[in-house]
Tab-separated table of C-alpha atoms in Angstrom:
chain	number	residue	atom	x	y	z
A	1	UNK	CA	8.643	20.381	71.779
A	2	UNK	CA	10.620	22.987	73.491
A	3	UNK	CA	12.107	20.304	76.136
A	4	UNK	CA	12.722	18.019	73.074
A	5	UNK	CA	14.542	20.624	71.094
A	6	UNK	CA	16.753	21.660	74.246
A	7	UNK	CA	19.867	19.896	74.541
A	8	UNK	CA	21.480	20.295	77.831
A	9	UNK	CA	25.071	18.798	78.539
A	10	UNK	CA	23.486	16.137	80.958
A	11	UNK	CA	21.436	13.384	79.246
A	12	UNK	CA	19.590	12.933	82.339
A	13	UNK	CA	18.312	16.417	82.431
A	14	UNK	CA	17.074	16.221	78.877
A	15	UNK	CA	15.357	12.878	79.477
A	16	UNK	CA	13.757	14.148	82.531
A	17	UNK	CA	12.310	17.227	80.953
A	18	UNK	CA	10.926	15.214	77.936
A	19	UNK	CA	9.690	11.851	79.117
A	20	UNK	CA	7.445	13.652	81.623
A	21	UNK	CA	5.253	14.824	78.558
A	22	UNK	CA	5.306	11.439	77.079
A	23	UNK	CA	3.264	8.031	77.179
A	24	UNK	CA	5.162	5.282	79.062
A	25	UNK	CA	5.851	3.537	75.937
A	26	UNK	CA	7.370	6.638	74.045
A	27	UNK	CA	9.208	7.436	77.498
A	28	UNK	CA	11.003	4.100	76.988
A	29	UNK	CA	11.900	5.198	73.449
A	30	UNK	CA	13.171	8.447	74.496
A	31	UNK	CA	15.663	6.457	76.795
A	32	UNK	CA	17.613	5.472	73.947
A	33	UNK	CA	17.881	8.845	72.192
A	34	UNK	CA	21.137	10.900	72.268
A	35	UNK	CA	19.724	14.370	72.058
A	36	UNK	CA	22.818	15.542	70.364
A	37	UNK	CA	21.395	13.656	67.267
A	38	UNK	CA	18.463	16.005	67.268
A	39	UNK	CA	18.794	18.560	64.750
A	40	UNK	CA	16.162	21.139	66.152
A	41	UNK	CA	17.367	23.378	68.636
A	42	UNK	CA	14.302	25.489	69.299
A	43	UNK	CA	10.616	25.856	68.197
A	44	UNK	CA	9.666	28.657	65.881
A	45	UNK	CA	5.960	29.776	66.150
A	46	UNK	CA	2.854	28.036	67.165
A	47	UNK	CA	1.697	24.415	66.387
A	48	UNK	CA	-1.028	23.727	63.864
A	49	UNK	CA	-3.562	21.107	64.097
A	50	UNK	CA	-3.211	18.539	61.163
A	51	UNK	CA	-5.391	15.523	62.295
A	52	UNK	CA	-7.687	14.631	64.930
A	53	UNK	CA	-9.375	11.352	65.501
A	54	UNK	CA	-11.180	9.638	68.422
A	55	UNK	CA	-7.799	7.979	69.650
A	56	UNK	CA	-5.306	10.773	68.896
A	57	UNK	CA	-4.605	14.247	67.784
A	58	UNK	CA	-1.705	15.301	65.641
A	59	UNK	CA	-0.133	18.847	65.473
A	60	UNK	CA	2.633	20.320	63.237
A	61	UNK	CA	5.339	22.315	64.839
A	62	UNK	CA	7.829	24.405	63.029
A	63	UNK	CA	11.500	24.235	64.644
A	64	UNK	CA	14.737	25.693	63.239
A	65	UNK	CA	15.450	22.311	61.678
A	66	UNK	CA	11.955	21.896	59.896
A	67	UNK	CA	8.383	20.782	60.520
A	68	UNK	CA	7.635	18.050	63.239
A	69	UNK	CA	4.702	16.028	63.763
A	70	UNK	CA	3.621	15.393	67.296
A	71	UNK	CA	1.045	12.772	67.877
A	72	UNK	CA	-0.972	13.272	71.207
A	73	UNK	CA	-3.138	11.000	72.924
A	74	UNK	CA	-5.379	11.735	76.243
A	75	UNK	CA	-3.362	11.443	79.275
A	76	UNK	CA	-4.002	8.493	81.418
A	77	UNK	CA	-5.287	9.357	84.802
A	78	UNK	CA	-7.478	12.325	85.955
A	79	UNK	CA	-5.052	15.050	84.689
A	80	UNK	CA	-7.354	15.888	81.589
A	81	UNK	CA	-4.188	16.578	79.508
A	82	UNK	CA	-2.375	15.251	76.670
A	83	UNK	CA	0.810	13.019	76.241
A	84	UNK	CA	3.196	12.695	73.443
A	85	UNK	CA	2.811	9.286	71.806
A	86	UNK	CA	5.332	9.971	69.003
A	87	UNK	CA	7.455	12.784	67.378
A	88	UNK	CA	8.168	12.537	63.499
A	89	UNK	CA	10.281	15.036	62.117
A	90	UNK	CA	9.074	15.985	58.549
A	91	UNK	CA	6.170	13.482	58.530
A	92	UNK	CA	2.848	14.746	57.843
A	93	UNK	CA	3.772	18.248	58.821
A	94	UNK	CA	2.705	20.581	56.049
A	95	UNK	CA	4.877	23.702	55.911
């Protein structure tokens, strides 16, 4: 979320810092985003778990432009981490 909300002048810098956390499919979508259209510029506070299932987990993150839901899926490979599958400003995020 911090990388997504940060808007450097160089689009390649923004894309590189966000796409590394994304699934391949979501990274392709991020390649079409102009970060200047993203209202959020910083994260405020900690995330809150809003939904967990067998295939994904969803968290709500407060930003200076409102709540954002982040859909996370287990990372591919052996990293054991998570990857962003989708970001939804306002959707499902309870204030």
